[in-house]
Coordinates of C-alpha atoms and ligand atoms in Angstrom, one line a residue:
M1 CA -5.0 -25.9 1.9
A2 CA -5.5 -22.6 3.5
D3 CA -2.5 -20.3 3.4
K4 CA -1.0 -19.8 6.5
F5 CA 0.1 -16.2 8.0
D6 CA 0.3 -14.8 11.0
L7 CA -1.5 -11.4 10.6
V8 CA -4.7 -10.9 8.0
I9 CA -4.6 -6.6 7.2
I10 CA -7.6 -5.9 5.4
G11 CA -8.0 -2.4 4.7
G12 CA -5.0 -1.0 3.1
G13 CA -5.2 2.5 3.8
N14 CA -3.3 4.8 6.3
A15 CA -4.1 2.1 9.3
G16 CA -3.2 -1.1 7.1
Y17 CA -0.5 -0.7 4.5
I18 CA 2.1 1.3 7.3
P19 CA 1.4 -1.3 10.1
A20 CA 1.7 -3.8 7.6
I21 CA 5.6 -1.9 7.4
R22 CA 5.6 -3.0 11.6
A23 CA 4.5 -6.1 11.8
S24 CA 7.1 -7.5 9.4
Q25 CA 9.4 -5.6 11.2
L26 CA 8.9 -7.5 14.7
G27 CA 8.7 -11.0 12.1
M28 CA 5.2 -11.3 11.2
K29 CA 4.1 -13.2 8.2
V30 CA 1.9 -10.9 7.0
A31 CA -1.2 -10.6 4.5
L32 CA -2.9 -7.9 3.0
I33 CA -6.4 -7.2 2.0
E34 CA -6.9 -4.3 -0.6
K35 CA -10.7 -4.6 -2.8
R36 CA -10.9 -1.3 -4.6
E37 CA -10.5 -1.2 -8.7
G38 CA -6.8 -1.7 -10.0
G39 CA -5.5 -2.8 -6.6
H40 CA -4.8 0.9 -5.4
L41 CA -2.4 0.5 -1.8
G42 CA -2.9 3.7 -0.2
G43 CA -6.9 4.0 1.4
T44 CA -8.6 6.9 1.1
C45 CA -5.8 9.2 2.5
L46 CA -4.2 8.7 -1.2
N47 CA -6.2 8.5 -3.8
V48 CA -8.8 10.4 -2.8
G49 CA -7.9 12.7 0.3
C50 CA -5.2 14.4 1.7
I51 CA -3.1 13.8 -0.9
P52 CA -5.2 14.5 -4.1
T53 CA -6.9 17.5 -1.5
K54 CA -3.1 19.1 -1.1
A55 CA -1.3 18.4 -4.4
L56 CA -5.2 20.9 -6.1
L57 CA -4.5 22.8 -2.9
Q58 CA -0.4 23.4 -3.5
T59 CA -2.2 24.5 -6.5
A60 CA -4.2 27.6 -5.4
H61 CA -2.2 29.0 -3.0
L62 CA 0.1 28.9 -6.6
L63 CA -2.1 30.8 -8.2
H64 CA -3.2 32.5 -5.3
D65 CA 0.8 34.1 -4.9
A66 CA 0.8 34.3 -8.6
K67 CA -1.8 36.8 -8.7
N68 CA -0.7 38.4 -6.0
G69 CA 3.5 39.1 -6.0
E70 CA 3.3 42.3 -7.0
D71 CA 3.9 44.0 -3.5
F72 CA 6.6 41.7 -3.8
G73 CA 8.7 43.1 -6.5
V74 CA 6.9 39.6 -9.1
K75 CA 5.0 40.8 -12.0
V76 CA 4.1 38.0 -13.5
G77 CA 1.1 39.4 -16.3
E78 CA -2.3 37.5 -16.7
V79 CA -2.3 34.7 -14.7
E80 CA -3.9 32.3 -16.7
F81 CA -5.2 28.6 -14.6
D82 CA -5.3 25.5 -16.3
Y83 CA -7.2 23.1 -14.3
P84 CA -6.6 20.0 -16.3
Q85 CA -2.7 20.4 -15.9
A86 CA -3.2 20.8 -12.3
A87 CA -5.8 17.7 -12.1
K88 CA -3.0 15.9 -14.1
R89 CA -0.3 16.9 -11.9
R90 CA -2.6 15.3 -9.2
E91 CA -2.0 11.9 -10.5
Q92 CA 1.6 11.9 -11.0
V93 CA 2.0 13.2 -7.4
V94 CA 0.0 10.2 -6.6
N95 CA 0.8 7.5 -9.5
Q96 CA 4.0 8.5 -7.9
L97 CA 3.5 7.6 -4.5
R98 CA 0.7 4.8 -5.6
K99 CA 3.7 3.2 -6.5
G100 CA 6.5 3.7 -3.7
V101 CA 3.5 1.2 -1.3
Q102 CA 3.8 -1.0 -3.9
G103 CA 7.0 -1.1 -3.5
L104 CA 7.0 -0.6 0.3
M105 CA 4.8 -4.4 0.9
K106 CA 7.3 -6.0 -1.9
K107 CA 10.8 -5.0 0.2
N108 CA 8.5 -5.7 3.2
K109 CA 7.5 -9.3 1.7
V110 CA 3.9 -8.3 2.5
T111 CA 1.7 -10.5 0.8
V112 CA -0.8 -7.8 -1.0
Y113 CA -4.5 -10.0 -1.9
N114 CA -6.6 -7.3 -4.4
G115 CA -10.0 -9.0 -3.3
V116 CA -13.0 -8.6 -0.9
G117 CA -12.0 -9.6 2.9
S118 CA -14.4 -11.5 4.9
F119 CA -14.5 -13.7 8.2
V120 CA -15.3 -17.5 7.5
E121 CA -14.3 -17.6 11.1
P122 CA -12.3 -15.0 13.3
K123 CA -9.4 -16.8 12.4
K124 CA -10.4 -18.0 8.9
I125 CA -10.1 -14.9 6.9
K126 CA -12.1 -14.8 2.8
V127 CA -10.3 -12.5 0.0
E128 CA -12.5 -12.8 -3.2
T129 CA -11.0 -12.1 -6.0
S130 CA -11.5 -11.2 -9.8
D131 CA -9.8 -14.9 -10.5
G132 CA -12.3 -16.9 -6.9
E133 CA -11.9 -17.0 -4.0
E134 CA -9.5 -18.2 -1.2
E135 CA -9.3 -18.7 2.1
L136 CA -6.0 -17.5 4.5
E137 CA -5.6 -18.8 8.0
T138 CA -4.9 -16.5 10.1
E139 CA -3.1 -16.4 13.9
H140 CA -4.1 -12.7 13.6
V141 CA -6.7 -9.8 12.0
L142 CA -6.0 -6.2 12.0
I143 CA -9.9 -4.6 10.5
S144 CA -8.4 -1.0 9.3
T145 CA -11.7 -0.6 6.0
G146 CA -11.3 2.7 6.8
S147 CA -14.5 5.0 5.7
A148 CA -16.7 6.7 3.1
V149 CA -17.9 9.6 1.4
S150 CA -22.0 9.8 3.4
T151 CA -25.1 11.9 2.6
L152 CA -27.8 13.5 3.4
P153 CA -31.2 11.6 2.7
G154 CA -32.5 13.3 -0.6
L155 CA -29.2 14.4 -1.5
D156 CA -27.5 11.5 -3.6
F157 CA -24.4 12.7 -5.4
D158 CA -24.5 12.9 -9.5
G159 CA -20.9 13.7 -10.4
E160 CA -21.9 16.6 -11.8
K161 CA -24.0 18.8 -9.1
V162 CA -24.3 17.3 -6.5
I163 CA -20.8 16.5 -5.2
S164 CA -18.7 14.6 -3.3
S165 CA -15.0 15.3 -1.9
D166 CA -14.2 11.6 -3.8
N167 CA -15.9 13.4 -7.3
I168 CA -13.5 16.4 -7.1
V169 CA -10.7 14.7 -6.0
T170 CA -10.7 12.6 -9.7
N171 CA -12.5 15.8 -12.5
D172 CA -9.4 15.7 -15.1
E173 CA -11.6 17.8 -16.4
S174 CA -13.4 21.1 -14.8
Y175 CA -14.6 22.4 -11.5
P176 CA -17.9 24.8 -10.6
G177 CA -17.6 28.5 -10.7
S178 CA -20.0 28.3 -8.2
V179 CA -20.3 26.5 -5.2
I180 CA -22.7 25.8 -2.4
V181 CA -20.5 24.1 0.0
L182 CA -22.6 22.2 2.7
G183 CA -20.6 20.9 5.9
S184 CA -17.2 23.2 7.5
G185 CA -15.4 20.6 8.8
A186 CA -11.8 20.1 7.2
V187 CA -13.6 18.9 3.7
G188 CA -15.2 21.7 3.7
V189 CA -12.5 24.7 4.6
E190 CA -10.0 23.4 2.5
F191 CA -12.3 22.4 -0.6
A192 CA -13.9 26.5 -0.5
S193 CA -10.5 27.7 0.6
M194 CA -9.1 25.7 -2.5
Y195 CA -12.4 27.1 -4.8
H196 CA -11.6 30.3 -4.1
D197 CA -8.2 30.8 -5.3
F198 CA -9.6 29.3 -9.1
G199 CA -12.3 31.8 -8.6
T200 CA -15.5 30.2 -8.6
E201 CA -17.7 31.6 -6.0
V202 CA -17.9 29.8 -2.8
T203 CA -20.6 29.8 0.0
I204 CA -20.7 27.6 3.0
V205 CA -23.6 26.9 4.5
E206 CA -23.2 25.2 8.0
L207 CA -25.6 24.0 10.9
L208 CA -23.3 24.6 13.1
D209 CA -23.4 28.7 14.7
R210 CA -19.4 28.8 14.0
I211 CA -16.8 26.9 11.2
V212 CA -14.5 23.7 12.2
P213 CA -16.9 23.8 15.0
L214 CA -14.1 21.1 16.7
E215 CA -11.4 23.8 16.7
D216 CA -10.6 26.7 19.2
P217 CA -13.5 28.9 19.4
E218 CA -11.4 32.0 18.4
I219 CA -9.9 29.5 15.9
S220 CA -13.2 29.8 14.5
E221 CA -13.4 32.8 14.4
A222 CA -10.5 33.5 13.2
L223 CA -10.9 31.7 10.5
K224 CA -14.5 32.6 9.6
K225 CA -13.4 36.7 9.4
E226 CA -10.4 35.3 6.6
F227 CA -12.7 33.0 4.3
E228 CA -15.6 36.1 4.5
D229 CA -12.5 39.5 3.8
R230 CA -11.4 37.1 1.1
G231 CA -15.7 36.7 -0.5
I232 CA -16.3 33.5 0.7
R233 CA -19.7 33.8 2.0
V234 CA -20.5 31.9 5.0
L235 CA -24.0 30.0 6.5
T236 CA -23.5 29.5 10.4
S237 CA -26.3 28.7 12.5
T238 CA -27.7 27.1 9.0
K239 CA -29.7 24.5 7.5
A240 CA -29.6 23.3 4.1
D241 CA -33.1 21.6 2.8
P242 CA -32.4 18.3 0.7
E243 CA -36.6 18.4 0.4
S244 CA -36.2 22.0 -1.7
L245 CA -33.2 20.7 -3.6
E246 CA -33.5 21.6 -7.0
K247 CA -31.4 20.2 -10.3
T248 CA -32.1 23.2 -12.8
D249 CA -30.1 23.2 -16.1
D250 CA -27.4 25.5 -14.8
G251 CA -26.8 23.6 -12.1
V252 CA -28.8 23.5 -8.1
K253 CA -30.8 25.7 -5.6
I254 CA -31.3 24.5 -2.4
T255 CA -32.9 26.5 0.5
V256 CA -31.9 27.7 3.5
A257 CA -33.3 28.3 7.5
G258 CA -31.1 28.9 10.4
A259 CA -30.6 25.7 11.6
G260 CA -32.6 25.7 15.1
S261 CA -35.8 25.2 13.1
G262 CA -37.0 21.9 12.4
E263 CA -35.4 18.5 13.3
Q264 CA -31.9 17.9 12.1
E265 CA -30.1 15.5 9.2
E266 CA -28.4 13.2 11.3
T267 CA -24.5 12.3 9.2
E268 CA -23.8 8.2 10.0
G269 CA -20.2 9.7 10.2
E270 CA -18.2 10.4 13.4
G271 CA -15.0 11.8 15.0
G272 CA -12.9 15.2 14.2
S273 CA -11.0 16.2 11.3
Y274 CA -12.2 14.3 8.6
G275 CA -15.5 13.1 9.6
G276 CA -17.7 14.3 10.5
E277 CA -20.1 16.9 12.6
D278 CA -21.9 17.5 16.5
A279 CA -25.4 19.1 17.0
P280 CA -26.1 22.5 16.4
T281 CA -27.5 25.1 19.1
G282 CA -29.7 27.2 17.8
E283 CA -29.1 30.2 16.8
A284 CA -30.9 32.7 14.3
S285 CA -29.2 32.2 10.7
E286 CA -28.8 35.3 8.3
A287 CA -30.1 33.2 4.9
D288 CA -33.2 32.0 7.1
G289 CA -34.9 31.2 3.7
E290 CA -32.7 32.1 1.2
T291 CA -33.0 29.8 -1.5
L292 CA -29.3 29.6 -2.7
E293 CA -28.3 28.6 -6.5
A294 CA -25.1 27.4 -8.0
E295 CA -22.9 25.1 -10.3
A296 CA -22.9 22.4 -7.7
I297 CA -23.2 21.5 -4.5
L298 CA -20.4 19.8 -2.8
V299 CA -21.9 17.8 0.5
A300 CA -19.3 17.8 3.1
V301 CA -21.2 17.2 5.7
G302 CA -19.1 13.7 7.3
R303 CA -18.4 9.8 6.8
R304 CA -19.4 6.7 7.6
T305 CA -17.3 3.3 8.6
V306 CA -17.2 0.7 6.1
T307 CA -17.5 -2.3 7.0
E308 CA -20.6 -3.9 4.5
D309 CA -18.0 -6.4 3.2
L310 CA -16.8 -8.0 6.3
N311 CA -19.2 -11.0 8.1
L312 CA -19.1 -9.8 11.9
D313 CA -21.6 -11.8 12.6
V314 CA -19.9 -14.6 13.2
T315 CA -17.1 -12.7 15.0
N316 CA -17.7 -11.2 18.4
V317 CA -16.5 -8.2 17.5
E318 CA -18.9 -5.1 18.5
L319 CA -19.9 -1.6 16.7
D320 CA -21.4 0.9 18.2
D321 CA -25.6 2.5 16.5
R322 CA -22.8 4.4 14.8
G323 CA -21.0 1.4 12.5
I324 CA -17.2 2.2 14.9
I325 CA -16.5 -0.6 15.7
Q326 CA -15.7 -1.4 19.7
V327 CA -11.4 -1.0 20.6
D328 CA -9.5 -0.9 23.2
E329 CA -6.7 1.8 24.0
Y330 CA -4.5 -1.2 22.3
G331 CA -6.4 -2.1 19.1
R332 CA -8.2 -5.1 21.1
T333 CA -11.3 -5.8 19.4
A334 CA -13.7 -7.7 21.4
E335 CA -12.5 -10.9 19.3
D336 CA -9.3 -13.2 21.7
G337 CA -6.8 -12.3 18.5
V338 CA -8.8 -9.6 16.1
Y339 CA -8.2 -5.6 16.3
A340 CA -9.4 -2.3 14.8
A341 CA -8.0 0.9 13.6
G342 CA -7.9 3.4 11.6
D343 CA -11.0 5.2 10.3
V344 CA -12.9 2.2 11.1
I345 CA -12.1 2.7 15.4
G346 CA -13.8 6.4 15.2
G347 CA -12.0 9.0 17.5
Y348 CA -9.5 11.5 14.9
W349 CA -10.3 10.4 11.5
L350 CA -6.8 11.5 10.2
A351 CA -3.9 9.5 8.1
H352 CA -1.6 9.3 10.7
A353 CA -3.5 8.7 13.6
A354 CA -5.0 5.4 11.6
G355 CA -1.2 4.6 11.1
H356 CA -0.9 4.8 14.1
E357 CA -3.3 3.1 15.8
G358 CA -2.2 0.5 13.2
I359 CA 1.5 0.3 14.8
I360 CA 0.1 -0.3 18.4
A361 CA -2.3 -2.9 16.9
V362 CA 0.3 -4.9 15.4
E363 CA 2.7 -3.9 18.2
H364 CA 0.9 -5.0 20.7
M365 CA 0.0 -8.7 19.0
A366 CA 3.6 -9.0 18.6
G367 CA 3.6 -9.2 22.0
E368 CA 6.3 -5.9 22.7
N369 CA 5.0 -2.9 25.0
P370 CA 3.1 0.0 23.3
M371 CA 2.4 3.2 24.4
P372 CA -1.5 3.0 23.8
M373 CA -2.9 5.4 22.0
D374 CA -3.4 8.9 23.6
Q375 CA -5.7 10.7 21.8
N376 CA -4.0 14.4 23.4
L377 CA -1.5 13.9 21.8
V378 CA -2.8 13.7 17.1
P379 CA -1.9 17.3 15.6
R380 CA -5.5 18.3 13.7
V381 CA -4.9 19.3 10.2
T382 CA -7.3 21.2 8.2
F383 CA -5.0 22.7 4.7
C384 CA -7.2 25.7 3.8
R385 CA -5.3 29.0 4.2
P386 CA -4.5 29.9 6.1
E387 CA -4.3 26.5 8.1
V388 CA -4.8 25.5 11.1
A389 CA -4.4 23.3 13.3
S390 CA -4.2 22.1 17.3
F391 CA -4.0 19.2 19.3
G392 CA -5.2 18.2 23.1
L393 CA -7.7 20.7 25.2
T394 CA -9.5 23.6 24.7
K395 CA -9.2 26.4 28.1
A396 CA -12.9 25.4 28.0
Q397 CA -12.4 21.6 27.9
A398 CA -9.7 21.6 30.0
E399 CA -11.6 23.4 32.1
E400 CA -14.9 21.3 31.8
E401 CA -11.9 18.5 33.4
G402 CA -11.4 20.3 36.3
Y403 CA -7.6 21.8 35.1
E404 CA -6.3 24.9 36.7
V405 CA -5.4 26.8 33.7
K406 CA -3.0 29.0 32.3
E407 CA -3.2 30.1 28.0
S408 CA -1.2 32.3 26.0
K409 CA -2.4 33.6 22.8
F410 CA 0.4 34.7 20.6
P411 CA -0.4 36.9 17.0
F412 CA 2.1 35.9 13.5
R413 CA 1.8 40.0 13.0
A414 CA 5.0 39.3 15.5
I415 CA 7.3 37.7 14.3
G416 CA 9.4 37.8 11.0
K417 CA 8.8 35.7 9.3
A418 CA 4.8 36.1 8.4
L419 CA 5.2 39.5 7.8
I420 CA 8.4 38.3 5.1
E421 CA 6.1 35.7 4.0
G422 CA 3.1 38.1 3.5
E423 CA 0.5 36.5 5.5
P424 CA 0.7 38.2 8.5
N425 CA -2.6 37.3 10.0
G426 CA -3.6 34.1 12.6
F427 CA -1.6 33.6 16.4
F428 CA -0.8 30.8 18.5
K429 CA -2.5 29.7 21.1
I430 CA -0.4 27.2 24.5
V431 CA -3.1 25.6 27.2
A432 CA -1.4 24.3 30.0
D433 CA -2.1 23.5 33.3
A434 CA -1.1 25.8 36.1
E435 CA -0.3 23.1 38.9
T436 CA 1.2 21.0 37.3
D437 CA 2.2 22.9 34.2
L438 CA 2.2 20.1 32.0
I439 CA 1.2 21.0 28.0
L440 CA -2.5 19.8 27.4
G441 CA -2.6 21.5 23.5
M442 CA -2.7 24.3 21.1
H443 CA -4.5 25.4 18.6
A444 CA -2.8 27.5 15.8
I445 CA -4.0 29.6 12.5
G446 CA -1.4 31.3 9.6
P447 CA 0.9 29.8 8.5
K448 CA 2.6 26.5 7.9
V449 CA 0.1 26.1 11.2
T450 CA 0.4 22.2 9.9
D451 CA 4.2 21.9 10.9
L452 CA 4.8 23.9 13.4
I453 CA 2.5 22.2 15.7
T454 CA 4.2 19.0 15.9
E455 CA 6.7 21.4 18.1
G456 CA 4.0 20.9 20.3
V457 CA 2.8 17.2 19.8
F458 CA 6.5 16.4 20.6
A459 CA 7.1 18.8 24.2
K460 CA 3.6 17.1 25.2
L461 CA 4.7 13.2 24.6
V462 CA 8.0 13.8 26.7
E463 CA 5.9 15.8 29.4
G464 CA 7.3 18.9 28.6
T465 CA 7.1 22.4 30.1
P466 CA 6.2 25.3 28.5
Q467 CA 9.4 26.8 30.2
E468 CA 11.6 24.4 28.3
L469 CA 9.4 25.6 25.0
G470 CA 10.8 28.9 25.6
M471 CA 14.4 27.6 25.9
T472 CA 14.8 25.6 23.1
I473 CA 16.2 28.0 21.0
H474 CA 14.4 29.0 17.8
P475 CA 16.3 29.5 14.6
H476 CA 15.4 33.8 13.2
P477 CA 13.9 34.5 11.6
S478 CA 11.1 31.4 11.3
L479 CA 8.1 30.8 11.9
S480 CA 8.6 28.4 14.4
E481 CA 9.5 31.5 16.3
I482 CA 5.9 31.4 17.8
V483 CA 5.7 28.2 19.9
G484 CA 9.0 30.0 22.1
E485 CA 6.8 32.9 21.8
S486 CA 4.0 31.5 22.6
A487 CA 5.2 29.0 25.4
M488 CA 6.4 32.0 27.4
A489 CA 4.0 33.8 26.4
V490 CA 2.7 31.2 28.6
E491 CA 4.4 32.3 31.3
G492 CA 3.6 36.2 31.2
H493 CA 6.9 37.3 29.4
P494 CA 7.3 37.1 26.0
I495 CA 9.9 39.2 24.2
H496 CA 8.5 40.2 20.7
F497 CA 4.9 40.8 21.9
Ligands
FAD501 C1 -11.4 14.9 1.2 C2 -10.2 14.4 2.3 C3 -9.1 14.9 2.6 C4 -8.3 14.6 3.5 N1 -7.3 15.1 3.6 C5 -6.8 14.1 5.2 C6 -4.9 15.0 5.1 O1 -4.5 16.0 4.5 N2 -5.2 14.2 6.4 C7 -5.0 13.7 7.3 O2 -4.1 12.6 8.2 N3 -6.5 13.1 6.4 C8 -6.9 13.5 5.6 N4 -7.6 12.3 5.9 C9 -8.4 11.4 6.3 C10 -8.2 10.1 6.2 O3 -7.7 10.3 4.7 C11 -8.1 9.3 6.8 O4 -8.3 9.1 8.1 C12 -7.5 7.5 6.2 O5 -7.5 7.5 5.1 C13 -8.0 6.9 7.0 O6 -7.4 5.9 7.2 P1 -7.8 4.5 7.0 O7 -6.5 3.1 6.4 O8 -8.6 3.8 7.9 O9 -8.6 3.7 6.6 P2 -9.0 4.1 4.5 O10 -7.3 4.6 3.7 O11 -10.1 4.4 3.9 O12 -8.8 3.0 3.9 C14 -9.4 1.7 4.3 C15 -9.0 0.3 2.9 O13 -10.2 -0.6 3.1 C16 -10.9 -1.0 2.2 N5 -11.6 -1.7 2.1 C17 -13.2 -2.1 3.2 N6 -13.3 -2.7 3.5 C18 -13.1 -3.8 2.5 C19 -13.2 -4.8 2.7 N7 -13.6 -5.9 3.3 N8 -12.0 -5.7 2.2 C20 -10.7 -5.7 1.4 N9 -10.4 -4.0 1.0 C21 -11.7 -3.7 1.8 C22 -11.0 0.4 1.3 O14 -11.4 0.1 -0.1 C23 -10.0 0.9 1.3 O15 -9.0 1.1 0.4 C24 -8.7 13.4 4.6 C25 -9.9 12.7 4.2 C26 -11.0 13.2 3.0 C27 -12.1 12.5 1.9

């Protein structure tokens, strides 16, 4: 007899294990299926994404601080970098969190299967484990099978010279002395920043005319300047020719050209942040015809959705031509009782968006009345140095949508705490509707902006105005003062600038 559940979730990443907990809190009997080796839950984010990358970036920041402590009166002599130890710590953090997620499943009485999940019928799911097959009957299904690295034809990953983000965060031994980073979305710039702090020679190759191309253009410009000042080479409007890739004894060679020339290669990924890219603009490249050489090439051009094992043909679930599962604002697919959440439904390919979408889906299937998903409330975060964060619309996007816009820009150099921390570069922007005063978006580059942005998201959620943010008393000295100052600047009366 098949086991019976109220909900079967396929995929144990953020869009899977988080809603599993919420569904259990709502009284549902829940099964969670995860195919990853070792049965590790947490998906891309915990195993090969957010967590291991940020653990390595923390080492990179510390290394940078240790080398630059003299200004603060801290002399540490010659600073040594022990990569295997950094990798060991990365794994310790990942393992501790894996155990935590496992414990949460137990606490919430979620039945976890380690195997591949697929549809037999819309309400019958097969799990293939190493011990055989099992069928689960269910009222509801949540598909949260996420995404995987993708590459360009001709740039197959070998894990050594042609590498992916997965390869970097599972390498315990070494890192390249020089690297070409193909693509400058969140993944590309985070690894570029990290490697440069490790002492690696870094060249970024970006097809579009600016790096972090989904961010406000002034942020792209500011980040490019910061990177170039640090010694990272940044080639925008530049296309690498995969056919020219040559593996040598020492690494790789690849020829680049202006992005305007020839046909464009497209990746399968979409969405913002840790997802895919946009169309090129055809601007000239300073490196047209140059052959770049490095020990490795990191291909960070996007990701693809994972749906191949699901046997979706027996359902009415619809995919678009990029493999994105089509859902409404509650995560409902075209098949009755079948929902989807996370990277597999497109939108912003971010862990917190994935978890939130999953919660909305299970609350909706449980008959609650959740607020529908609003992509404008998703904070987009990039943890390079300096950090980048934003949500909602840029000024240009808001104007395109017909808003009459007011915008502020407030610099970190006017914030005491930024000077104290030795990070005076960067700025905070607030975009608001001139007619209603409602906040439309925020865009920031500088110290800890990935934390600071949340205050703005909350203000937008509760339909707050810049005046109210400006009236909020921020502790002094703190970096958060920049939120209040930028809010007052929208009204034309910042205090410290
Ligand atoms: C290098 C990198 C860094 C990142 N850093 C950040 C960050 O700092 N902040 C942030 O918000 N986001 C970050 N992201 C993005 C984030 O990891 C994803 O948005 C998030 O993991 C999406 O969660 P998900 O549950 O939708 O999918 P996934 O995390 O991909 O999980 C899907 C799971 O489903 C399993 N699965 C697939 N098919 C089946 C099947 N048929 N049966 C059983 N199991 C199946 C997979 O094994 C996987 O574990 C990063 C991504 C990368 C690659």
